[in-house]
Coordinates of C-alpha atoms and ligand atoms in Angstrom, one line a residue:
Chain D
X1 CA 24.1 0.9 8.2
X2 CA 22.1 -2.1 8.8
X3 CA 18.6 -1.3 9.1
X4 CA 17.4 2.3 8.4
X5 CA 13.9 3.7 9.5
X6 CA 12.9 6.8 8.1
X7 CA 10.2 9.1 8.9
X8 CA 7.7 6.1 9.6
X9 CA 4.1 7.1 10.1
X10 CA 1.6 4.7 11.3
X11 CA -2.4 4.8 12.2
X12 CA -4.7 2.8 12.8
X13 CA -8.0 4.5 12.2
X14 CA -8.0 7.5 13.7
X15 CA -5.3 6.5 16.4
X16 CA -2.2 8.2 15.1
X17 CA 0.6 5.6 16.7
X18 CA 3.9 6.9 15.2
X19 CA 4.8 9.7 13.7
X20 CA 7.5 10.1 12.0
X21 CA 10.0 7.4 13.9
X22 CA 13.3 7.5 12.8
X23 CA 16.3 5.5 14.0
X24 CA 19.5 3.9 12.5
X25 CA 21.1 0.6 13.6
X26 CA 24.6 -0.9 12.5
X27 CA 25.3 -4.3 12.5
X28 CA 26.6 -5.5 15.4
X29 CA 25.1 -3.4 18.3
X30 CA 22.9 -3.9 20.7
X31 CA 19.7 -1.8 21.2
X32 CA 16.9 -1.5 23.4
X33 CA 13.8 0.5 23.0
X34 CA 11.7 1.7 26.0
X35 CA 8.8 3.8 26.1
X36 CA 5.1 3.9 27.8
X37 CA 2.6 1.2 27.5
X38 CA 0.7 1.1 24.6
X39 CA 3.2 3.9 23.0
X40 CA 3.5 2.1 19.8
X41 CA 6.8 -0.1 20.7
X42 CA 5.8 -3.3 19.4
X43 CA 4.1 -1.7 16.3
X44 CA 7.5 0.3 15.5
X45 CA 9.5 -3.7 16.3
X46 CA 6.9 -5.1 13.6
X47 CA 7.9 -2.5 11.0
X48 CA 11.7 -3.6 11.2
X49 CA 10.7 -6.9 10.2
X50 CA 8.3 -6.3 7.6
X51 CA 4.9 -7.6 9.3
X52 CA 3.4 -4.2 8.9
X53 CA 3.5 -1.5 6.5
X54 CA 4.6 2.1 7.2
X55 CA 1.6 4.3 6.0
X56 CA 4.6 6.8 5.0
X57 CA 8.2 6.8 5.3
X58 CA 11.0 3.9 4.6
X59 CA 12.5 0.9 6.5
X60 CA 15.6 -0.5 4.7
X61 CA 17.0 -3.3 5.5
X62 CA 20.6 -3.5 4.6
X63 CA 20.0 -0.7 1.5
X64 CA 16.7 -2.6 0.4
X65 CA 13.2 -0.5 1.4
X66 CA 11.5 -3.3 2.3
X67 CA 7.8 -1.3 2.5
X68 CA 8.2 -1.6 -1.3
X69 CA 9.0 -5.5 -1.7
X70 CA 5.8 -8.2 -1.8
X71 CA 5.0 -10.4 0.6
X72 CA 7.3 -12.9 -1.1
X73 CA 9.9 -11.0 -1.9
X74 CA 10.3 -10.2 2.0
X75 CA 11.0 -14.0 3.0
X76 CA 14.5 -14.2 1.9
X77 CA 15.0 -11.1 4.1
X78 CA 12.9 -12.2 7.0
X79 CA 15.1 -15.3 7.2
X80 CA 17.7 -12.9 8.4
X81 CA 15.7 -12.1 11.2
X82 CA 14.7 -14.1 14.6
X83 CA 12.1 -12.4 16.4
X84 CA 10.8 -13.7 19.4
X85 CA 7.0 -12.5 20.3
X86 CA 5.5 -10.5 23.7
X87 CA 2.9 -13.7 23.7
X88 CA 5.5 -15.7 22.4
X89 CA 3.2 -17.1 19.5
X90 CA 4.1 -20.5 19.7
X91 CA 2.2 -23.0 16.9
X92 CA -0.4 -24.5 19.1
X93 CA -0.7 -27.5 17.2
X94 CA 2.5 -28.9 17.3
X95 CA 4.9 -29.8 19.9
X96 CA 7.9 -27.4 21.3
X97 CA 10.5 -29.6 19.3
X98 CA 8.3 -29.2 16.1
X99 CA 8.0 -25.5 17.0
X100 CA 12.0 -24.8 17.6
X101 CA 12.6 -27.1 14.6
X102 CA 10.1 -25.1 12.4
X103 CA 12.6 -23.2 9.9
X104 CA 15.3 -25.7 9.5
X105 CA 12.3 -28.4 9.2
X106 CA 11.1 -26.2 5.9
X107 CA 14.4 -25.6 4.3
X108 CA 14.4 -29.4 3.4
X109 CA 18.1 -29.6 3.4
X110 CA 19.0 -30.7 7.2
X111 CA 18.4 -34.2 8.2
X112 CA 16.0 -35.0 10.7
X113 CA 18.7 -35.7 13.3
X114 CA 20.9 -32.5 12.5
X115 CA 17.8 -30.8 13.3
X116 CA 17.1 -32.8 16.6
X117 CA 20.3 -31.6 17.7
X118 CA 20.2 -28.1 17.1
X119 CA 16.4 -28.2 18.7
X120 CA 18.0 -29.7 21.8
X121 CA 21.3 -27.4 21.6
X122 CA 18.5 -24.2 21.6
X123 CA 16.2 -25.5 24.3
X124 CA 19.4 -26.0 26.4
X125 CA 20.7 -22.5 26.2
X126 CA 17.4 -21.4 27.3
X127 CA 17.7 -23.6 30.4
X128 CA 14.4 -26.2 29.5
X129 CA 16.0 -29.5 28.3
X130 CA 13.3 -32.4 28.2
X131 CA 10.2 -30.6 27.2
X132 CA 10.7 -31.7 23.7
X133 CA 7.5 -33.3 23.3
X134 CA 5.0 -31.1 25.1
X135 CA 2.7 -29.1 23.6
X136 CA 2.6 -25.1 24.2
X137 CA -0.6 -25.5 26.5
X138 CA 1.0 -27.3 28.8
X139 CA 3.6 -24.5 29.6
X140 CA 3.8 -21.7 32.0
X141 CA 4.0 -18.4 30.3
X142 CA 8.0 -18.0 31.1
X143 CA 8.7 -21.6 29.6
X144 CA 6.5 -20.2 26.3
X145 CA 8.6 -17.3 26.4
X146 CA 11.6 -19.0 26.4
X147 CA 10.8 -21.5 23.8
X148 CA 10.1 -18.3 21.7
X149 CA 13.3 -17.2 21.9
X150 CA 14.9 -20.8 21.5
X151 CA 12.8 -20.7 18.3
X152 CA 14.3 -17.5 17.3
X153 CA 17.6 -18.4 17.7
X154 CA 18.0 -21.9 16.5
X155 CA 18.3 -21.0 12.7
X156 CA 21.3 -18.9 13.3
X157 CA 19.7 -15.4 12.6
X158 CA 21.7 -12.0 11.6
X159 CA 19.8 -9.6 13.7
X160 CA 17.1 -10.6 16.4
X161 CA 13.9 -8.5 17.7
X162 CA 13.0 -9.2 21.1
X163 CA 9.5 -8.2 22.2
X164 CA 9.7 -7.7 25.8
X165 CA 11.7 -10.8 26.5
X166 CA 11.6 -10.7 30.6
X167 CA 7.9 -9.5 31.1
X168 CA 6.1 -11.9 33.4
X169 CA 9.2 -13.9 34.5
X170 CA 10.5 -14.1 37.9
X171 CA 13.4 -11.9 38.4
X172 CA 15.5 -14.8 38.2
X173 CA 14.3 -16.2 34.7
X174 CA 14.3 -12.8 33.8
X175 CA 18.2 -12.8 34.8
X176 CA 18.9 -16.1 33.0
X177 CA 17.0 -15.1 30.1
X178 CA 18.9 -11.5 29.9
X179 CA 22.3 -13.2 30.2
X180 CA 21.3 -15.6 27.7
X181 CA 20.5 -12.4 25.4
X182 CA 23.6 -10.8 26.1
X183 CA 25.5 -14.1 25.4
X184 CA 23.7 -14.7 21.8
X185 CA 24.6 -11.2 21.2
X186 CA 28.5 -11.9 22.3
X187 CA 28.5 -15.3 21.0
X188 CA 26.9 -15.4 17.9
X189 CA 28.2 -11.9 17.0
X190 CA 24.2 -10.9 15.9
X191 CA 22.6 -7.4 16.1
X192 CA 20.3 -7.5 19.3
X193 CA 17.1 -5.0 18.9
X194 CA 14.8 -5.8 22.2
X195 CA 11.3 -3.4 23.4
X196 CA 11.4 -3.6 26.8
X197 CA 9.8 -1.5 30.2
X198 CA 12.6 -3.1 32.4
X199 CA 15.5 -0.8 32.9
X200 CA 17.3 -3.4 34.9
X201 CA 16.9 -5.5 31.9
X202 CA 17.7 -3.0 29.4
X203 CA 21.1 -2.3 31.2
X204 CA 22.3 -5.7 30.6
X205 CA 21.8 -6.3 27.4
X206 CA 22.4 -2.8 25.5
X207 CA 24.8 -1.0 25.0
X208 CA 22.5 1.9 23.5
X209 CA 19.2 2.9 24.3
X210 CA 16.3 4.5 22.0
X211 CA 13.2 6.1 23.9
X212 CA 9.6 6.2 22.1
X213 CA 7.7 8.9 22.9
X214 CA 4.8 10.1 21.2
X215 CA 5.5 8.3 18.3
X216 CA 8.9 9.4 17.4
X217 CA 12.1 8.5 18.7
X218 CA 12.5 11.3 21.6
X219 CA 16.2 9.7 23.0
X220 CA 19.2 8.3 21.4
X221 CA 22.1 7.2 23.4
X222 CA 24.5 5.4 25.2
X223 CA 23.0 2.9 27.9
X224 CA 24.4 4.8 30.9
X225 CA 23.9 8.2 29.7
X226 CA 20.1 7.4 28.8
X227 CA 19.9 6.3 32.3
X228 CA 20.8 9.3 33.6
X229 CA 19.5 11.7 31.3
X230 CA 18.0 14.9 32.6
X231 CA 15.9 15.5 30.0
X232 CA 12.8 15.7 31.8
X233 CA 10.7 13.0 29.6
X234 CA 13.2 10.3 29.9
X235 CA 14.5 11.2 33.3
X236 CA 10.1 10.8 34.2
X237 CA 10.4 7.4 32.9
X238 CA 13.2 6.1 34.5
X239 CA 12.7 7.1 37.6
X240 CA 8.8 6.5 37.4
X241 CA 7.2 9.5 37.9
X242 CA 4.1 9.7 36.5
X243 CA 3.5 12.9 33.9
X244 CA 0.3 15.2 33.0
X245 CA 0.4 14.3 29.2
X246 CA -1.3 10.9 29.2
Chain R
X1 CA -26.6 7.8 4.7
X2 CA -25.1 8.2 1.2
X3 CA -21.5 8.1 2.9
X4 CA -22.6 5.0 4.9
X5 CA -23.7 3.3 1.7
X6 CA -20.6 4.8 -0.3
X7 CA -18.0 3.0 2.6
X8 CA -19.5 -0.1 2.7
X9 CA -19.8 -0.7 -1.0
X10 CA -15.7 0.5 -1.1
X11 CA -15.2 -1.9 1.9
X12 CA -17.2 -5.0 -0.1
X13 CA -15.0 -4.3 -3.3
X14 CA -12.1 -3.6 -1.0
X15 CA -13.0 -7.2 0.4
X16 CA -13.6 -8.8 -3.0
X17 CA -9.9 -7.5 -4.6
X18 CA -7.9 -8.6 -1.7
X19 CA -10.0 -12.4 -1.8
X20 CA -8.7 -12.3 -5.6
X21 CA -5.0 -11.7 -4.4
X22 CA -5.5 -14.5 -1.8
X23 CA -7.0 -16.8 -5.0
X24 CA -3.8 -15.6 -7.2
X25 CA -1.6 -16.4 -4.5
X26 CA -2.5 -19.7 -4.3
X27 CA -2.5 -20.0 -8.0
X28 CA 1.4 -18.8 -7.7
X29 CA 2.2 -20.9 -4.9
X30 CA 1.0 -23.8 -6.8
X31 CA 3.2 -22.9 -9.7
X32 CA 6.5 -22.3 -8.1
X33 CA 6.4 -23.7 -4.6
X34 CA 6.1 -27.7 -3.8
X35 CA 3.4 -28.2 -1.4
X36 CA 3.7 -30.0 1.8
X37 CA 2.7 -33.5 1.3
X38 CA 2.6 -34.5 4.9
X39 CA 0.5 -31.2 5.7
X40 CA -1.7 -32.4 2.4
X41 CA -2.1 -35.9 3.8
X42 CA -3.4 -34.4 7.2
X43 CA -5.8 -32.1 5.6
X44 CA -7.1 -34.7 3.2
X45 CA -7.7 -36.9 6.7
X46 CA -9.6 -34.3 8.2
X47 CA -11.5 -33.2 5.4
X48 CA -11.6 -36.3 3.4
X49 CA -12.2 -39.5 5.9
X50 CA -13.4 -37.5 8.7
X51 CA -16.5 -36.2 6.8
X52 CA -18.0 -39.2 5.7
X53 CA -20.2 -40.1 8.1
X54 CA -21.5 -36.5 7.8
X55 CA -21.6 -36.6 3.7
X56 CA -22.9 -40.4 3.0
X57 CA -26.3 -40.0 5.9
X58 CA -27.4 -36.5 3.8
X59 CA -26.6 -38.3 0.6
X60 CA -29.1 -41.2 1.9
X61 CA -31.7 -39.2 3.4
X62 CA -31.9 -37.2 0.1
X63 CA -32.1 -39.8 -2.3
X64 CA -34.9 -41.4 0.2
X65 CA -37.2 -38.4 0.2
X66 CA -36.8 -37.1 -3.3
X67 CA -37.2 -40.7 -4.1
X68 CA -40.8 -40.5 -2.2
X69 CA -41.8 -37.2 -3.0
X70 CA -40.9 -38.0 -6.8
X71 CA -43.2 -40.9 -6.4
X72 CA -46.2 -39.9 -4.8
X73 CA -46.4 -37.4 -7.9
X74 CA -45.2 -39.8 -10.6
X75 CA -48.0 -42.7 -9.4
X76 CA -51.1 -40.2 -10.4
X77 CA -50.1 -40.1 -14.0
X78 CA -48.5 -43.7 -13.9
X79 CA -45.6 -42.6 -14.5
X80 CA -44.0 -44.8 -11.4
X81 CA -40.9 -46.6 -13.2
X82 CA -39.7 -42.9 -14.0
X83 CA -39.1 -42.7 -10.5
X84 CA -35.5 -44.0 -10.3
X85 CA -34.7 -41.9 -13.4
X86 CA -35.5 -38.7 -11.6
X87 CA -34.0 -39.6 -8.5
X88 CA -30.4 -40.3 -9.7
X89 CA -30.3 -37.4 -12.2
X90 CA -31.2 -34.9 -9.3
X91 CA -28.2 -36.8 -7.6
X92 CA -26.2 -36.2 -10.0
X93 CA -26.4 -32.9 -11.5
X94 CA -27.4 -31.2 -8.7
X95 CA -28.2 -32.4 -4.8
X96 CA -25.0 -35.0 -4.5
X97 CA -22.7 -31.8 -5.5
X98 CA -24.8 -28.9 -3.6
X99 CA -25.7 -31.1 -0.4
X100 CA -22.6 -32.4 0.1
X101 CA -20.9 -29.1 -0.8
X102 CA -23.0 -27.7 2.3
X103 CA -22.4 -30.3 4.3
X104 CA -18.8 -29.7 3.8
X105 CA -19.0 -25.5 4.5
X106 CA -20.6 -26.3 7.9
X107 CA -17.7 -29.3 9.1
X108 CA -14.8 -28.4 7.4
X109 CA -14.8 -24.6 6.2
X110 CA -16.2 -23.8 9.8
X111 CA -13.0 -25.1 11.2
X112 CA -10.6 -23.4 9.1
X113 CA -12.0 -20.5 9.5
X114 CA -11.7 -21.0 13.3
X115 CA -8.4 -22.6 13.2
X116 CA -6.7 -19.9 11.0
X117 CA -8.9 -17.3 12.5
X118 CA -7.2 -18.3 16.2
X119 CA -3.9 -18.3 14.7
X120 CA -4.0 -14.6 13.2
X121 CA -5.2 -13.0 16.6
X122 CA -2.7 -15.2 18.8
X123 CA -0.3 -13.9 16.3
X124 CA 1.2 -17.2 15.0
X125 CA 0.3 -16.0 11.5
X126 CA 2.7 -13.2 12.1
X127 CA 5.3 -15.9 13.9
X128 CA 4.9 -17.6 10.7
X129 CA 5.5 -14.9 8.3
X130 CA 9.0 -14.3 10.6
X131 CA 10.1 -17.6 10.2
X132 CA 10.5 -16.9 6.4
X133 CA 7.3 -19.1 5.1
X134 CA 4.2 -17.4 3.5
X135 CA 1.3 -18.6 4.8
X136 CA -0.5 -19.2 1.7
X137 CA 1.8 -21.7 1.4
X138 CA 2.1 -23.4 4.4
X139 CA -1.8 -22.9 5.4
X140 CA -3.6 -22.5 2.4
X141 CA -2.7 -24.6 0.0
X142 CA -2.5 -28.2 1.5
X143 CA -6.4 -27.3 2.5
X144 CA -7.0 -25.8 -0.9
X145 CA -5.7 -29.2 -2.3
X146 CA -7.7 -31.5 0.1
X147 CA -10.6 -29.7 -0.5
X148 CA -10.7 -29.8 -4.4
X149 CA -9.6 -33.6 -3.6
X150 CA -11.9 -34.4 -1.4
X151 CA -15.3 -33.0 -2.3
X152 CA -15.9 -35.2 -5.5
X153 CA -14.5 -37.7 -3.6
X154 CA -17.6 -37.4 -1.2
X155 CA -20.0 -35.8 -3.4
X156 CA -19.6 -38.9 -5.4
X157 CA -20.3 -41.5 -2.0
X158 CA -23.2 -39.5 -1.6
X159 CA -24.4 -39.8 -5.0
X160 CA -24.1 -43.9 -4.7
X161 CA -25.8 -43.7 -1.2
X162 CA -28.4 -41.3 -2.2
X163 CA -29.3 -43.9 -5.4
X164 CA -28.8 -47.0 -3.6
X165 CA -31.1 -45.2 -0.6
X166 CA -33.6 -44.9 -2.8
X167 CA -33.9 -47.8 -4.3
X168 CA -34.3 -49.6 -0.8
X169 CA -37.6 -46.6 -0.7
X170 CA -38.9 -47.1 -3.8
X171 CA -38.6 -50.8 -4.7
X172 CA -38.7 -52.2 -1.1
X173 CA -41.2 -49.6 0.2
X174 CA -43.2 -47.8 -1.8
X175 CA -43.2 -51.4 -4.2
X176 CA -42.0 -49.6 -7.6
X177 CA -41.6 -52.4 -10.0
X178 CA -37.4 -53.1 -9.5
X179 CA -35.7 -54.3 -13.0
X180 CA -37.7 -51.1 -14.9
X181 CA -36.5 -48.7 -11.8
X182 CA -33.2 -49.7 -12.8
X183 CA -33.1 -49.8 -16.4
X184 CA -35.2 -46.1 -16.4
X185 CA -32.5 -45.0 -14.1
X186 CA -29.5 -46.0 -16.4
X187 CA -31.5 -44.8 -19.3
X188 CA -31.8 -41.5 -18.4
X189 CA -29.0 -40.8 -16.7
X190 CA -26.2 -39.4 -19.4
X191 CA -22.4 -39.7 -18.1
X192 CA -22.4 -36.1 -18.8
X193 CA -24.9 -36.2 -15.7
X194 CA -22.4 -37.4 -13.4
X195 CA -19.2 -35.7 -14.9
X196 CA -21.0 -32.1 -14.3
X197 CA -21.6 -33.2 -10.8
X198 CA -18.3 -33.9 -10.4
X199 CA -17.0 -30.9 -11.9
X200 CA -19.1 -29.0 -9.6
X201 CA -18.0 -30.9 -6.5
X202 CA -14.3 -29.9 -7.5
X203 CA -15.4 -26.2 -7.9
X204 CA -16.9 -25.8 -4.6
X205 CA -14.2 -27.6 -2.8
X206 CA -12.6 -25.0 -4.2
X207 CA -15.1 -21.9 -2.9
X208 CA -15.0 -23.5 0.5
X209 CA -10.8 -23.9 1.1
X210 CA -10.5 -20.2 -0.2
X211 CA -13.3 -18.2 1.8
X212 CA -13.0 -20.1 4.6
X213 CA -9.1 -19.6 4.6
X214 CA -9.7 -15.9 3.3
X215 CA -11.9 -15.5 6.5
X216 CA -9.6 -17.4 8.5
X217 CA -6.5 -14.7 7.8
X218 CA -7.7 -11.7 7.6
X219 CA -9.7 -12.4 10.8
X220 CA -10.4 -9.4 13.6
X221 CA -9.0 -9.1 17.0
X222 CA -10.2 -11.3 19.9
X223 CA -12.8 -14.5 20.2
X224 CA -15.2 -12.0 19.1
X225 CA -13.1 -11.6 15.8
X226 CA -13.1 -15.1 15.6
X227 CA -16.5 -16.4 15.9
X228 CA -17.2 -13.8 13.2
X229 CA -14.4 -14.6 11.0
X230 CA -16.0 -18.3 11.3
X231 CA -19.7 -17.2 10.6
X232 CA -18.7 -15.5 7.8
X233 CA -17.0 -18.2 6.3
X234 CA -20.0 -20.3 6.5
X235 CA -22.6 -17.9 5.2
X236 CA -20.0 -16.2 2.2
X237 CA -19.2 -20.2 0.6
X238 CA -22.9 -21.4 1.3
X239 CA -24.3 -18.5 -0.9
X240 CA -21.6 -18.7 -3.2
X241 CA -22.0 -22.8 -3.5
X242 CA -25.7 -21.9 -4.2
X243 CA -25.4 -18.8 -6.6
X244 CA -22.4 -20.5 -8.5
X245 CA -24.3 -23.8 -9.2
X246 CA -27.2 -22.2 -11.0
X247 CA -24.7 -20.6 -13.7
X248 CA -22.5 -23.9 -13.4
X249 CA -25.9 -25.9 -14.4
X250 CA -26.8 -23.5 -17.3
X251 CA -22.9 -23.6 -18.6
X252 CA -22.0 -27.3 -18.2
X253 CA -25.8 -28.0 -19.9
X254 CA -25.0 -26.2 -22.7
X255 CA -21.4 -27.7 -23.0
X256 CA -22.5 -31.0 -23.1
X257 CA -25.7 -30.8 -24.1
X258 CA -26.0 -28.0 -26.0
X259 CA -28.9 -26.8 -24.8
Ligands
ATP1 N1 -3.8 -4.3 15.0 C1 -4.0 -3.2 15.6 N2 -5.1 -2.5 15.2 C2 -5.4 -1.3 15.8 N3 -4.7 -0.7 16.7 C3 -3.6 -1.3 17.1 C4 -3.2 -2.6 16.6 N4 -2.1 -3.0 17.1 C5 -1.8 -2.0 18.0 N5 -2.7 -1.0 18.0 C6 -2.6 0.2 18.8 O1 -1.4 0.8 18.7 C7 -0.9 1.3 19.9 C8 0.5 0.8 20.2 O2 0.5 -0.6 20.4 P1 1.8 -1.4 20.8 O3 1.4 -2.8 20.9 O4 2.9 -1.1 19.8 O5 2.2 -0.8 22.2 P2 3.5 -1.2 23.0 O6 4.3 0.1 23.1 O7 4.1 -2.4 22.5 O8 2.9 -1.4 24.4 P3 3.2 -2.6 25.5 O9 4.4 -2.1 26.2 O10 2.0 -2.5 26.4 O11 3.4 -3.8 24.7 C9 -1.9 0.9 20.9 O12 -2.7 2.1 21.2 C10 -2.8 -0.1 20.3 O13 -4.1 0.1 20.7
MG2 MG1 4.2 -4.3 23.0

């Protein structure tokens, strides 16, 4: 068992946003988690990692409960991790190379042309070669996006959290960028967690599907079967059809 | 009314404790973690070089109107010559390290608490904290060094202006008799005069890298949370500059005075 969520309970004020989310990931797979807008996805994706803290409940991370571990403590096990942002949350001060570059810059222990390299090697497999030197500002949302993810994956990550990866692409970035998941996943033999509304998407690059609902984890299966579920809450969602509760 | 009272007392110690943990941090970082020099070196620059313009005109308009106002209340009891004397141990001990301290809150801890303020709702404080590097570390401390750098730095142009300002006032001006305006001045003024502004200077570099950065990160959602976060900042390390250097005065008095 890789990473292990356990009865996780979240609120902010009086907004109850999960409760009681469970789920267990091995190493190796590759998950997606839909759900409604707003249903607590990218709160439950921030837990994994460590950003938040569950109010109750446990997140371990390879057997380690990572709720109980300091801020400090959590880096060595955060530099397991790639995560890749809905907004992308590039550095706004500093240019896409020095953004890519960011992890393997602070390690010391890479020269500054090994890590010129690897920045170019990342921004290539993301399909924007040459944009080195620009700043995030001068980017379309997509390109942000992708340099996000190019960020994520340039340090050679275990597992890697996706925060709606395709949203506001056109469908053919969005195809590039879920091949590209699929092939960092295939290639680089990581464990692919990724939040996403796109079911087109999500049947690329899972192979098993989790469903959020109501804060707790409401469906648990195989891709395919997920997508053809007749349970009536995740058979609503797939097909789109709006419900009374909410 | 009561319960209203009750939370916002809890939320101001809440606020207090967790400012401590941000201050402890720092402390820790600076113990076991080597700083970025390069980020230092920036921070110094923008703190440092790019305030002086700011710093050196309120240390020369200071030292030219408490060098007049001293005056004007020194020439009805003759006391004219005690003019300089005044002038630079105000500088010293007290306006060089407050003013420019101020000056400082408004420029540069203004800006961190915008700057870090925009990067906790854009979520690049959160980016950061994924990509394995505490942001104490990478954000606070290169400004918590350039600050404590800095500020006597500045505080101590100002001082020079502020005396030399003066002197242009009340010698070329107001037509106080020069050599005894100068030897008052170095009579009176103890190097325990400048050292305590000095010491104060490093102390409120100090206030103003940690509140504005504490500010700065724990910032609310949105431009709203921002401008807040910023106003804050300014207001918190302006009081505290003030408050702390009236026990700072009465401490480093009695420690090298003993009075
Ligand atoms: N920092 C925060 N403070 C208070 N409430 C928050 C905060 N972050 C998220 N929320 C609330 O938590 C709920 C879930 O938010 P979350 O961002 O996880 O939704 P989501 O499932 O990712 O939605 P989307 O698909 O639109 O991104 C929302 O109701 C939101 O208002
Ligand atoms: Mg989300």
């Amino acid at each position: 068992m890789l990473i292990e969520v356990r009865e996780v309970h979240k609120s902010f004020g009086a907004n109850a946003v999960l409760r009681g989310s469970s789920l267990q990931i091995d190493a190796g797979e590759a998950i997606v988690i839909i759900g409604r807008s707003g249903g607590g996805k990218s709160i439950l994706l921030k837990h994994l990692i460590g950003l938040l803290r569950p109010d109750k409940g446990s997140v371990r991370v390879g057997g380690v409960d990572i709720a109980e571990l300091s801020e400090r403590k959590l880096l060595p096990i955060r530099r397991r991790f790639g995560m890749l942002f809905q907004g992308a949350a590039l550095f706004d001060s500093m240019t896409v190379a020095e953004n890519v570059g960011f992890v393997l810059q602070r390690e010391r222990h890479h020269t500054e042309g090994e890590i010129a390299r690897q920045v170019l090697e990342a921004l290539e497999m993301v399909d924007l070669p040459g944009i080195e030197s620009k700043k995030p500002a001068e980017l379309s949302g997509g390109m942000r996006k992708r340099v996000g993810l190019a960020r994520a994956i340039v340090y050679r990550p275990e597992i890697i959290l996706y925060d709606e990866p395709t949203t506001g692409l056109d469908p053919i970035a969005a195809g590039v960028i879920d091949k590209l998941i699929r092939r960092v996943w295939s290639q680089l033999k990581v464990t692919s967690i990724a939040v996403t509304h796109d079911l087109k998407s999500a049947e690329t690059i899972s192979d098993r599907i989790l469903m959020l609902n109501e804060g707790r984890i409401h469906g648990d299966g195989p891709t395919a079967e997920i997508l053809r579920s007749t349970d009536p809450i995740i058979s609503n969602f797939v097909h789109g059809i709006p419900t009374e509760t909410r | 009314m009561v319960e209203n009272l009750r939370q916002r007392i809890d939320g101001a110690l809440i606020g207090l404790g967790s400012f401590g943990m941000l201050a402890i941090e720092a402390l820790r970082s600076l113990r076991y973690k080597r700083p970025t020099w390069l980020d230092f070196v920036r921070q110094l620059h923008f703190v440092g070089v790019k305030s002086q313009s700011v710093v050196l005109t309120t240390g020369a308009a200071t030292g030219m109107v408490l060098c007049a106002q001293t005056y004007f209340q020194f020439h009805k009891v003759k006391m004219d010559t005690a003019t300089g004397a005044v002038v630079s141990v105000g500088m010293c001990s007290e306006l060089g390290p407050v003013l420019a301290a101020l000056m400082l809150t408004a420029r540069v801890g203004a800006a961190m608490a915008a700057e870090l303020g925009t990067m906790k709702v854009t979520e690049q404080i959160d980016a950061l904290r994924t990509l394995a590097t505490h942001p104490v570390d990478y954000l606070v401390i290169p400004r918590f060094l350039a600050c404590i750098v800095a500020a006597p730095l500045l505080t101590a142009e100002a001082i020079v202006v502020g005396i030399l300002a003066s002197q242009l006032v009340g010698v070329g001006l107001l037509g106080i008799e020069g050599t005894y305006y100068r030897a008052n001045m170095i009579r009176y003024t103890a190097p325990s005069d400048v050292v305590t502004g000095l010491i104060k200077a490093l102390i409120f570099g100090a206030i103003i890298a940690l509140i504005a950065c504490y500010k700065g990160l724990n910032c609310r959602e949105g431009a709203e949370g921002v401008g807040r976060a910023t106003t804050e900042a300014v207001v918190a390390a302006s009081i505290s500059i003030l408050v702390s250097n009236f026990f700072l005065t009465l401490f480093l008095t009695r420690l090298f005075k003993g009075i």
